[in-house]
Short mmCIF file of C-alpha atoms in Angstrom, two decimals:
data_model
loop_
_atom_site.label_atom_id
_atom_site.label_comp_id
_atom_site.label_asym_id
_atom_site.label_seq_id
_atom_site.Cartn_x
_atom_site.Cartn_y
_atom_site.Cartn_z
CA MET K 777 -18.75 -12.55 13.22
CA SER K 778 -16.56 -15.48 12.43
CA ILE K 779 -13.17 -16.13 14.01
CA VAL K 780 -10.26 -15.84 11.71
CA VAL K 781 -7.38 -18.31 12.56
CA LYS K 782 -4.00 -17.09 11.29
CA THR K 783 -1.23 -19.33 10.47
CA LEU K 784 2.27 -18.65 12.00
CA SER K 785 3.56 -17.55 8.62
CA GLU K 786 0.57 -14.92 8.20
CA GLN K 787 1.36 -13.58 11.95
CA ALA K 788 4.97 -13.42 11.12
CA TYR K 789 4.12 -11.56 7.78
CA GLU K 790 1.92 -8.97 9.48
CA ILE K 791 4.52 -8.17 12.37
CA ILE K 792 7.40 -7.84 10.11
CA ARG K 793 5.28 -5.86 7.57
CA GLU K 794 4.45 -3.44 10.45
CA ARG K 795 8.15 -3.07 11.41
CA ILE K 796 9.11 -2.36 7.98
CA LEU K 797 6.40 0.39 7.43
CA THR K 798 7.41 2.02 10.77
CA HIS K 799 11.13 1.94 9.94
CA GLU K 800 11.90 -0.44 12.84
CA ILE K 801 13.62 -2.57 10.33
CA LEU K 802 15.70 -0.22 8.14
CA PRO K 803 16.48 -0.49 4.54
CA SER K 804 19.60 -2.04 2.95
CA LYS K 805 20.61 -3.99 6.06
CA PRO K 806 20.44 -7.78 6.04
CA LEU K 807 17.67 -9.24 8.13
CA ARG K 808 19.17 -11.65 10.75
CA GLN K 809 16.77 -14.60 10.29
CA ASP K 810 18.14 -16.54 13.33
CA ALA K 811 17.44 -13.55 15.65
CA LEU K 812 14.17 -12.78 14.05
CA SER K 813 12.92 -16.28 14.28
CA GLN K 814 13.79 -16.38 18.05
CA ASP K 815 12.13 -12.91 18.56
CA LEU K 816 8.87 -13.87 16.81
CA GLY K 817 8.91 -17.39 18.32
CA VAL K 818 8.37 -19.20 14.93
CA SER K 819 10.54 -21.73 13.17
CA LYS K 820 12.43 -20.86 9.96
CA ILE K 821 9.99 -22.41 7.62
CA PRO K 822 7.10 -20.06 8.42
CA LEU K 823 9.52 -17.21 8.79
CA ARG K 824 10.91 -17.84 5.40
CA GLU K 825 7.28 -18.15 3.82
CA ALA K 826 6.57 -14.60 5.43
CA LEU K 827 9.80 -13.09 4.02
CA THR K 828 9.05 -14.57 0.62
CA ARG K 829 5.53 -13.07 0.59
CA LEU K 830 7.13 -9.65 1.60
CA GLU K 831 9.44 -10.00 -1.31
CA GLN K 832 6.51 -10.45 -3.60
CA ASP K 833 4.87 -7.46 -2.22
CA GLY K 834 7.97 -5.44 -3.06
CA LEU K 835 9.11 -4.56 0.51
CA LEU K 836 11.89 -6.86 0.51
CA SER K 837 14.79 -8.10 -1.87
CA SER K 838 16.85 -11.27 -1.57
CA HIS K 839 20.36 -11.48 -2.35
CA PRO K 840 22.89 -14.40 -2.62
CA ASN K 841 24.92 -14.80 0.41
CA ARG K 842 23.17 -11.91 2.14
CA GLY K 843 19.51 -12.99 2.63
CA PHE K 844 16.65 -10.66 2.68
CA MET K 845 16.90 -6.83 2.93
CA VAL K 846 14.29 -3.99 3.04
CA ARG K 847 14.32 -2.22 -0.21
CA PRO K 848 15.40 1.27 -0.06
CA LEU K 849 12.85 4.29 -0.80
CA THR K 850 13.91 5.97 -3.99
CA ILE K 851 12.58 8.94 -5.94
CA ALA K 852 12.96 6.76 -9.14
CA GLU K 853 10.82 3.81 -7.76
CA ALA K 854 8.19 6.35 -6.48
CA GLU K 855 8.07 8.00 -10.02
CA ASP K 856 7.76 4.70 -11.70
CA VAL K 857 4.99 3.35 -9.22
CA PHE K 858 2.82 6.33 -9.11
CA HIS K 859 3.17 7.02 -12.87
CA LEU K 860 1.81 3.69 -13.52
CA ARG K 861 -0.80 3.99 -10.98
CA GLY K 862 -1.86 7.38 -12.63
CA LEU K 863 -1.98 5.47 -16.11
CA LEU K 864 -4.18 2.40 -14.81
CA GLU K 865 -6.12 3.31 -11.88
CA PRO K 866 -8.16 6.41 -12.77
CA GLU K 867 -9.49 4.71 -15.95
CA ALA K 868 -10.24 1.48 -14.23
CA ALA K 869 -12.03 3.25 -11.24
CA ALA K 870 -14.03 5.57 -13.60
CA THR K 871 -15.34 2.53 -15.60
CA ALA K 872 -16.03 0.46 -12.37
CA CYS K 873 -18.16 3.19 -10.94
CA LEU K 874 -20.50 2.83 -13.66
CA GLN K 875 -20.90 -0.94 -13.31
CA ALA K 876 -20.86 -1.32 -9.49
CA SER K 877 -23.61 -3.23 -7.80
CA SER K 878 -25.48 -1.99 -4.66
CA GLU K 879 -23.43 -4.48 -2.75
CA GLU K 880 -20.09 -3.28 -4.19
CA ARG K 881 -21.04 0.30 -3.36
CA ALA K 882 -21.91 -0.74 0.17
CA ASN K 883 -18.49 -2.31 0.58
CA VAL K 884 -16.70 0.83 -0.84
CA THR K 885 -18.77 2.86 1.77
CA ARG K 886 -17.93 0.52 4.68
CA ILE K 887 -14.19 0.73 3.87
CA PHE K 888 -14.25 4.41 3.36
CA GLN K 889 -15.78 4.86 6.82
CA GLN K 890 -12.63 3.29 8.41
CA PHE K 891 -10.77 6.41 7.36
CA ASP K 892 -12.47 8.27 10.02
CA GLY K 893 -10.39 8.87 13.17
CA LEU K 894 -7.47 6.96 11.43
CA SER K 895 -3.98 8.15 11.87
CA VAL K 896 -0.55 7.44 10.71
CA THR K 897 0.36 6.56 14.15
CA GLN K 898 -1.73 3.36 13.71
CA GLY K 899 1.14 1.92 11.35
CA ALA K 900 0.31 -0.56 8.81
CA GLN K 901 -3.50 -0.27 9.32
CA ALA K 902 -3.60 3.20 7.80
CA VAL K 903 -1.97 2.06 4.47
CA THR K 904 -3.89 -1.15 4.55
CA ILE K 905 -7.26 0.67 4.52
CA ASN K 906 -5.99 3.10 2.01
CA ARG K 907 -5.13 0.22 -0.26
CA GLU K 908 -8.34 -1.74 0.30
CA PHE K 909 -10.36 1.56 -0.47
CA HIS K 910 -8.62 2.00 -3.83
CA LEU K 911 -8.84 -1.53 -4.77
CA ALA K 912 -12.54 -1.71 -3.86
CA MET K 913 -13.28 1.07 -6.40
CA ILE K 914 -11.93 -0.95 -9.18
CA ARG K 915 -13.12 -4.49 -8.43
CA PRO K 916 -16.55 -3.97 -10.04
CA LEU K 917 -14.58 -3.78 -13.45
CA LYS K 918 -14.23 -7.70 -13.13
CA ARG K 919 -10.99 -7.48 -15.08
CA GLU K 920 -8.54 -9.92 -13.10
CA VAL K 921 -5.51 -8.77 -15.02
CA SER K 922 -6.00 -5.14 -14.38
CA LEU K 923 -6.81 -5.82 -10.74
CA ARG K 924 -3.62 -7.75 -10.25
CA MET K 925 -1.49 -5.24 -11.83
CA ILE K 926 -3.06 -2.36 -9.76
CA GLU K 927 -3.02 -4.43 -6.68
CA LYS K 928 0.76 -5.07 -7.13
CA LEU K 929 1.51 -1.35 -7.62
CA HIS K 930 -0.47 -0.68 -4.32
CA PHE K 931 1.62 -3.03 -2.41
CA LEU K 932 4.82 -1.40 -3.96
CA SER K 933 3.59 2.07 -2.93
CA GLU K 934 2.62 1.17 0.66
CA ARG K 935 5.86 2.57 2.26
CA TYR K 936 5.70 5.68 0.00
CA VAL K 937 2.02 6.21 1.23
CA ARG K 938 3.07 5.96 4.89
CA MET K 939 5.80 8.48 4.17
CA HIS K 940 3.41 10.75 2.47
CA LEU K 941 1.18 10.88 5.72
CA GLU K 942 3.95 11.64 7.95
CA PRO K 943 4.09 15.52 7.95
CA PRO K 944 1.60 17.50 10.12
CA GLN K 945 -1.82 18.23 8.58
CA ARG K 946 -1.13 15.71 5.73
CA GLU K 947 -3.66 13.24 7.25
CA GLN K 948 -6.60 15.69 6.85
CA SER K 949 -5.57 16.76 3.19
CA ALA K 950 -5.44 13.15 2.32
CA TYR K 951 -8.90 12.45 3.97
CA ASN K 952 -10.24 15.37 1.97
CA ALA K 953 -8.86 14.03 -1.31
CA HIS K 954 -10.27 10.63 -0.59
CA LEU K 955 -13.54 12.17 0.42
CA GLN K 956 -13.89 13.96 -3.02
CA ILE K 957 -12.98 10.72 -4.87
CA TYR K 958 -15.46 8.64 -2.83
CA GLU K 959 -18.44 10.91 -3.36
CA ALA K 960 -17.68 11.11 -7.25
CA TRP K 961 -17.42 7.32 -7.34
CA MET K 962 -20.69 6.88 -5.41
CA ALA K 963 -22.37 9.40 -7.63
CA ALA K 964 -21.14 7.33 -10.69
CA ASP K 965 -19.50 10.48 -12.06
CA ALA K 966 -16.80 8.76 -14.19
CA THR K 967 -15.19 11.99 -15.49
CA ALA K 968 -14.67 13.32 -12.01
CA VAL K 969 -13.50 9.98 -10.59
CA LYS K 970 -10.87 9.86 -13.30
CA ALA K 971 -9.64 13.33 -12.90
CA LEU K 972 -9.66 13.21 -9.25
CA LEU K 973 -7.61 9.80 -9.04
CA PHE K 974 -5.14 11.19 -11.58
CA GLU K 975 -4.72 14.30 -9.60
CA HIS K 976 -4.25 12.35 -6.23
CA ASN K 977 -1.61 10.10 -7.66
CA ALA K 978 0.27 13.27 -9.21
CA ASN K 979 0.00 15.29 -6.03
CA THR K 980 1.33 12.41 -3.91
CA LEU K 981 4.17 11.81 -6.22
CA ALA K 982 5.05 15.62 -6.10
CA ASP K 983 4.97 15.69 -2.27
CA LEU K 984 7.20 12.37 -2.05
CA CYS K 985 9.85 14.01 -4.43
CA GLN K 986 10.25 16.69 -1.72
CA GLN K 987 10.28 14.04 1.23
CA ILE K 988 12.70 11.40 -0.19
CA PRO K 989 16.31 12.12 0.40
CA ASN K 990 18.28 12.58 -2.74
CA GLU K 991 20.69 9.64 -3.58
CA PRO K 992 24.40 10.43 -3.14
CA ALA K 993 25.95 11.12 -6.44
CA ASP K 994 28.62 8.67 -7.69
CA ASP K 995 32.19 9.64 -7.34
#
């Protein structure tokens, strides 16, 4: 196994991302970059690189004179993101399962096996493996534009996935849903893959609409 050396920017990115996903850094409050730089023991340059990357992931937004803030979770964004995932991902994965090589199938299996024993209490690792599993199922399609678009949607949906897994017993039902998708994909059953992924995204959105607090009405 090779040793992976991470830059200060990459380390800062992972730590801040974890804090966002676990709600340690709350939405709509400016990040105090001086305090964050001191806390993480990094200079402002790698910190800024990490924050910019998190903004590109859709976790942060930048505002003139206010700096970076965690984007709030909203029903409107969840509907937009999961609607788009439902349009793009099922078709892509269904086609990819028919084209996947033995190596690509082995990679999907390797990632799926990481779900076993994984819990939401493990923070960013849970949503990272979820994202890697979904993306591994579409990579055999070899369509870079589609992959980039779906990958962006997964980054945008990470906090929503984390919220979705929070209720008791939700982890087991999510695992069962992924198991069905995995088995259909490995069997190259494109029709089942398409239907199951569409249903998975729709069910996740339906649950989230019950979990996300309603935005206060304007006076």
